[in-house]
Short mmCIF file of C-alpha atoms and ligand atoms in Angstrom, two decimals:
data_model
loop_
_atom_site.label_atom_id
_atom_site.label_comp_id
_atom_site.label_asym_id
_atom_site.label_seq_id
_atom_site.Cartn_x
_atom_site.Cartn_y
_atom_site.Cartn_z
CA MET A 971 -6.25 15.64 0.24
CA ARG A 972 -6.43 16.45 -3.81
CA ILE A 973 -9.15 13.17 -5.16
CA ILE A 974 -8.87 11.91 -8.80
CA ARG A 975 -12.20 10.42 -9.78
CA THR A 976 -12.88 8.35 -11.97
CA LYS A 977 -15.22 5.28 -13.95
CA ASN A 978 -13.83 2.89 -13.17
CA TYR A 979 -10.93 0.65 -11.90
CA GLU A 980 -9.33 0.75 -14.91
CA GLU A 981 -9.94 3.93 -15.36
CA MET A 982 -8.85 4.61 -11.47
CA SER A 983 -5.59 2.02 -12.19
CA ARG A 984 -3.68 3.93 -14.63
CA ALA A 985 -3.73 7.24 -13.34
CA ALA A 986 -2.45 6.01 -10.47
CA ALA A 987 0.05 4.06 -12.77
CA ASN A 988 0.22 7.52 -14.23
CA ILE A 989 1.71 9.55 -11.21
CA ILE A 990 4.26 6.67 -10.18
CA ALA A 991 5.76 6.61 -13.29
CA ALA A 992 5.82 10.32 -13.33
CA GLN A 993 8.40 10.01 -10.37
CA VAL A 994 10.22 7.67 -11.51
CA TYR A 995 10.62 10.08 -14.47
CA LEU A 996 11.55 12.86 -12.78
CA LYS A 997 13.90 11.23 -10.16
CA HIS A 998 15.40 7.96 -11.64
CA ASN A 999 16.38 6.65 -7.94
CA ALA A 1000 13.37 7.15 -6.60
CA VAL A 1001 12.61 5.55 -3.38
CA LEU A 1002 8.81 3.48 -3.94
CA GLY A 1003 6.52 3.08 -0.95
CA LEU A 1004 4.87 -0.25 -2.57
CA ALA A 1005 1.36 -2.13 -0.93
CA THR A 1006 -0.02 -5.30 -2.08
CA GLY A 1007 -4.02 -6.44 -2.18
CA SER A 1008 -6.25 -6.81 -4.69
CA THR A 1009 -6.57 -2.37 -5.76
CA PRO A 1010 -2.92 -2.37 -6.55
CA ILE A 1011 -2.80 -5.42 -9.17
CA GLY A 1012 -4.39 -3.02 -12.07
CA LEU A 1013 -2.28 -0.65 -11.48
CA TYR A 1014 1.20 -2.66 -11.64
CA LYS A 1015 0.43 -4.35 -15.33
CA ASP A 1016 0.12 -0.52 -15.66
CA LEU A 1017 3.54 -0.42 -14.79
CA ILE A 1018 4.95 -3.22 -16.56
CA GLU A 1019 3.46 -2.41 -19.78
CA LYS A 1020 5.16 0.91 -19.42
CA TYR A 1021 8.70 -0.59 -19.03
CA GLU A 1022 8.38 -3.26 -22.25
CA ALA A 1023 7.07 -0.09 -23.82
CA GLY A 1024 10.80 0.51 -22.75
CA VAL A 1025 9.61 4.46 -21.86
CA LEU A 1026 10.25 3.50 -18.05
CA SER A 1027 13.45 1.94 -16.03
CA PHE A 1028 13.36 0.89 -12.60
CA ALA A 1029 17.13 0.43 -12.23
CA GLU A 1030 17.52 2.79 -9.84
CA VAL A 1031 14.45 2.69 -7.79
CA HIS A 1032 14.64 1.44 -4.43
CA THR A 1033 11.21 -0.12 -2.76
CA VAL A 1034 9.90 -1.00 0.65
CA ASN A 1035 7.22 -2.80 1.09
CA LEU A 1036 4.02 -1.70 4.17
CA ASP A 1037 3.48 -5.07 5.27
CA GLU A 1038 4.35 -9.32 5.47
CA TYR A 1039 1.95 -11.80 7.35
CA LYS A 1040 3.39 -13.18 10.08
CA GLY A 1041 4.54 -16.97 9.70
CA LEU A 1042 4.42 -17.01 5.95
CA ALA A 1043 7.51 -17.80 3.82
CA PRO A 1044 8.32 -15.49 0.84
CA THR A 1045 7.63 -18.68 -1.38
CA HIS A 1046 4.44 -19.17 0.01
CA ASP A 1047 2.48 -18.55 -2.86
CA GLN A 1048 -0.61 -15.80 -0.16
CA SER A 1049 3.17 -13.85 1.04
CA TYR A 1050 2.97 -10.11 0.26
CA ARG A 1051 6.86 -10.90 -0.93
CA TYR A 1052 5.38 -13.47 -3.11
CA PHE A 1053 2.88 -11.00 -4.68
CA MET A 1054 5.21 -8.46 -5.83
CA GLN A 1055 7.36 -10.80 -7.01
CA HIS A 1056 4.74 -12.52 -8.66
CA ASN A 1057 2.85 -8.83 -10.09
CA LEU A 1058 5.58 -6.59 -10.27
CA PHE A 1059 9.51 -7.63 -9.32
CA ASP A 1060 9.76 -10.25 -11.13
CA HIS A 1061 8.37 -8.29 -14.59
CA ILE A 1062 11.04 -5.14 -14.37
CA ASP A 1063 14.34 -4.35 -14.18
CA VAL A 1064 14.42 -3.25 -9.86
CA LYS A 1065 17.30 -4.61 -8.45
CA PRO A 1066 16.34 -7.53 -7.04
CA GLU A 1067 18.73 -6.49 -4.10
CA ASN A 1068 16.71 -3.06 -3.74
CA THR A 1069 13.37 -4.27 -2.78
CA ASN A 1070 12.33 -4.26 0.54
CA VAL A 1071 9.94 -6.60 2.08
CA PRO A 1072 9.15 -7.54 5.95
CA ASP A 1073 10.07 -10.82 6.55
CA GLY A 1074 7.09 -12.93 7.76
CA LEU A 1075 9.44 -15.79 9.25
CA ALA A 1076 12.14 -13.83 11.53
CA ALA A 1077 13.06 -15.47 14.51
CA ASP A 1078 13.03 -11.73 16.82
CA PRO A 1079 10.06 -10.49 14.79
CA ALA A 1080 11.11 -6.91 17.71
CA ALA A 1081 14.15 -6.81 16.02
CA GLU A 1082 12.74 -6.96 12.35
CA CYS A 1083 10.34 -4.49 13.23
CA ARG A 1084 13.58 -1.91 14.70
CA ARG A 1085 16.38 -2.97 11.61
CA TYR A 1086 12.69 -2.30 8.90
CA ASP A 1087 12.85 1.26 10.81
CA ASP A 1088 15.52 1.84 10.01
CA LEU A 1089 15.23 1.31 6.64
CA ARG A 1090 14.20 5.14 6.67
CA GLU A 1091 17.42 6.59 7.85
CA THR A 1092 19.50 3.85 4.86
CA LEU A 1093 17.10 4.93 2.14
CA GLY A 1094 16.19 8.10 3.12
CA GLN A 1095 12.93 9.83 2.52
CA THR A 1096 10.35 7.76 0.95
CA ASP A 1097 9.08 9.56 -2.46
CA ILE A 1098 6.25 8.64 -2.56
CA GLN A 1099 4.23 5.94 -1.31
CA LEU A 1100 1.43 4.00 -1.80
CA LEU A 1101 -1.33 2.48 -0.45
CA GLY A 1102 -4.73 1.18 -0.67
CA LEU A 1103 -7.62 0.87 1.86
CA GLY A 1104 -8.93 -1.50 4.27
CA ARG A 1105 -12.87 -1.74 4.62
CA ASN A 1106 -12.33 -1.12 7.97
CA GLY A 1107 -10.01 1.80 6.98
CA HIS A 1108 -6.69 0.35 7.48
CA ILE A 1109 -3.45 1.50 5.89
CA GLY A 1110 -0.95 -1.14 5.67
CA PHE A 1111 -1.74 -3.32 8.66
CA ASN A 1112 -2.51 -0.55 11.16
CA GLU A 1113 -5.64 -1.94 13.02
CA PRO A 1114 -8.40 0.18 14.73
CA GLY A 1115 -7.14 0.66 18.21
CA PRO A 1116 -7.34 3.14 20.66
CA ILE A 1117 -3.93 4.97 18.91
CA PHE A 1118 -1.93 5.55 15.54
CA VAL A 1119 1.61 3.39 16.20
CA LYS A 1120 4.70 4.70 15.22
CA HIS A 1121 6.43 2.36 14.86
CA THR A 1122 7.29 -0.76 12.76
CA HIS A 1123 5.48 -3.26 14.72
CA VAL A 1124 3.42 -6.82 15.33
CA VAL A 1125 -0.06 -6.63 14.80
CA ASP A 1126 -2.97 -8.89 15.68
CA LEU A 1127 -5.96 -9.21 12.37
CA THR A 1128 -8.65 -8.23 13.19
CA PRO A 1129 -12.04 -10.53 12.18
CA SER A 1130 -13.02 -7.86 9.16
CA THR A 1131 -9.72 -8.58 8.35
CA ILE A 1132 -9.40 -11.80 8.66
CA ASP A 1133 -12.93 -12.11 6.36
CA ALA A 1134 -12.05 -9.44 4.00
CA ASN A 1135 -8.72 -11.43 3.07
CA ALA A 1136 -9.92 -15.44 3.36
CA ARG A 1137 -10.51 -15.03 0.11
CA PHE A 1138 -6.90 -14.54 -0.91
CA PHE A 1139 -7.27 -18.46 1.46
CA ALA A 1140 -8.49 -22.14 1.36
CA SER A 1141 -10.43 -21.46 4.48
CA GLU A 1142 -11.10 -18.41 6.78
CA ALA A 1143 -8.07 -20.26 8.87
CA ASP A 1144 -5.89 -20.25 6.92
CA VAL A 1145 -5.63 -16.78 7.11
CA PRO A 1146 -2.64 -15.91 9.41
CA ARG A 1147 -3.48 -13.87 12.64
CA GLN A 1148 -0.60 -11.34 12.90
CA ALA A 1149 1.34 -9.94 10.53
CA ILE A 1150 4.33 -7.23 10.17
CA THR A 1151 3.81 -3.71 9.23
CA MET A 1152 5.41 -0.21 8.69
CA GLY A 1153 3.98 2.36 11.42
CA ILE A 1154 2.33 5.15 11.14
CA GLY A 1155 4.62 7.34 11.58
CA TYR A 1156 7.24 5.67 8.55
CA ILE A 1157 4.11 5.49 7.01
CA MET A 1158 3.44 9.44 7.13
CA SER A 1159 7.66 10.58 6.42
CA ALA A 1160 6.60 10.41 2.89
CA HIS A 1161 7.30 13.20 0.31
CA GLN A 1162 4.13 12.27 -1.07
CA ILE A 1163 1.05 9.42 -0.81
CA LEU A 1164 -1.40 8.14 -2.91
CA VAL A 1165 -4.13 6.14 -2.14
CA VAL A 1166 -5.98 3.76 -4.26
CA ALA A 1167 -9.45 2.85 -3.51
CA SER A 1168 -11.96 1.26 -5.91
CA GLY A 1169 -15.40 -0.66 -5.28
CA THR A 1170 -18.67 0.55 -3.36
CA ASP A 1171 -16.94 -1.59 -0.34
CA LYS A 1172 -14.47 0.56 0.30
CA ALA A 1173 -17.10 3.71 0.33
CA ASP A 1174 -17.48 4.16 3.73
CA ALA A 1175 -13.94 4.16 4.69
CA VAL A 1176 -13.54 7.03 1.90
CA TYR A 1177 -15.99 8.61 3.23
CA LYS A 1178 -14.44 8.23 6.69
CA MET A 1179 -10.49 8.64 5.50
CA VAL A 1180 -11.84 12.40 3.51
CA CYS A 1181 -14.43 13.59 5.56
CA GLY A 1182 -14.73 11.72 9.02
CA ASP A 1183 -12.33 12.93 12.53
CA VAL A 1184 -8.69 12.24 12.83
CA ASP A 1185 -9.59 8.80 15.28
CA PRO A 1186 -7.01 5.91 15.43
CA GLN A 1187 -10.62 3.77 14.89
CA VAL A 1188 -9.95 4.95 11.18
CA PRO A 1189 -6.15 4.27 10.62
CA ALA A 1190 -6.16 6.13 7.40
CA SER A 1191 -7.53 9.55 8.74
CA ILE A 1192 -4.34 10.38 10.19
CA LEU A 1193 -3.44 11.42 6.37
CA GLN A 1194 -5.38 13.93 6.61
CA LEU A 1195 -2.58 15.80 8.48
CA HIS A 1196 -0.66 15.18 5.42
CA ALA A 1197 0.23 17.76 3.07
CA ASN A 1198 1.03 15.92 -0.16
CA VAL A 1199 -2.25 13.26 -0.39
CA THR A 1200 -3.33 11.67 -3.36
CA LEU A 1201 -7.03 9.69 -3.59
CA VAL A 1202 -7.53 8.27 -7.28
CA ALA A 1203 -10.84 6.01 -6.01
CA ASP A 1204 -13.42 5.21 -9.05
CA GLU A 1205 -17.33 6.67 -8.47
CA ALA A 1206 -18.09 3.80 -6.59
CA ALA A 1207 -15.51 4.52 -3.59
CA LEU A 1208 -16.18 7.96 -4.27
CA SER A 1209 -19.80 7.33 -3.56
CA LYS A 1210 -20.40 8.49 -0.39
CA VAL A 1211 -18.08 11.81 -0.46
CA LEU A 1212 -19.87 13.01 -3.54
CA GLU A 1213 -22.16 12.90 -1.90
CA ALA A 1214 -21.26 14.54 0.38
CA GLY A 1215 -20.47 16.98 -2.10
CA VAL A 1216 -16.45 17.32 -1.07
CA PRO A 1217 -15.26 19.07 -4.54
CA VAL A 1218 -13.30 16.16 -6.66
CA CYS A 1219 -11.19 16.36 -9.66
C1 LIG B 1390 -1.78 -4.10 1.66
C2 LIG B 1390 -2.17 -3.69 2.76
C3 LIG B 1390 -3.68 -3.55 2.65
C4 LIG B 1390 -4.07 -3.62 1.34
C5 LIG B 1390 -5.80 -3.57 2.18
C6 LIG B 1390 -6.51 -3.41 0.85
O1 LIG B 1390 -0.01 -4.60 1.53
O2 LIG B 1390 -1.18 -2.74 3.11
O3 LIG B 1390 -3.88 -2.36 3.53
O4 LIG B 1390 -3.79 -1.93 1.26
O5 LIG B 1390 -6.55 -4.54 2.90
O6 LIG B 1390 -6.56 -4.28 0.18
P1 LIG B 1390 -7.76 -4.42 -1.30
O7 LIG B 1390 -7.18 -3.90 -2.19
O8 LIG B 1390 -7.41 -6.14 -0.95
O9 LIG B 1390 -8.92 -4.58 -1.08
#
């Protein structure tokens, strides 16, 4: 795992945006795996700036998002489809039909999960998969559990995730209890994986992801088995890894 240390959130965002931009420069029709949450907002802003400056185009890009809350309409302001439109898609030239987010309102969630996994065949290998990191070590909404779940699935969110995400809702009671998430198999099949992390509340999860055992109780630990992972994290998120003396760039 390549680890890039940055001073703060702004530097983390710039460094991560540059890695995604480089992928799109090299391959105009790249498949980008994207994430929501507060961590990628800055890097999406940087990508929008590159697009507005005329140095980057997403016209041939396809995107596949990791997850969506079950039961939220795409127009709900806390849905991940809404997040992506608001924070990225509406501001760049990606074609709407080339963007993919699970359908949280699907009448048959199991069929929606199968449809989502089939995207891997339709779109081909994801060139770069962006991941945020849950405080409990989740990636996508693959929560800690007894096994790594390979396929796209409906997941019960853990109390820790509900608590962490309550800040976006009027109250904790409004946070959906389930989500549809891409499984570990699709995530691990990406050519390259880019993890972003910022802040001390991620330090423990970052440490376990980098230095801990590969353990489904820390879903991100599976990334130790992927040959091409870059972690871009600020000093606060890396604090425990730095204390342990792990070499970083
Ligand atoms: C979002 C996602 C989640 C978040 C994680 C971190 O699509 O899949 O795994 O990346 O919960 O969220 P933030 O960035 O809000 O701390």
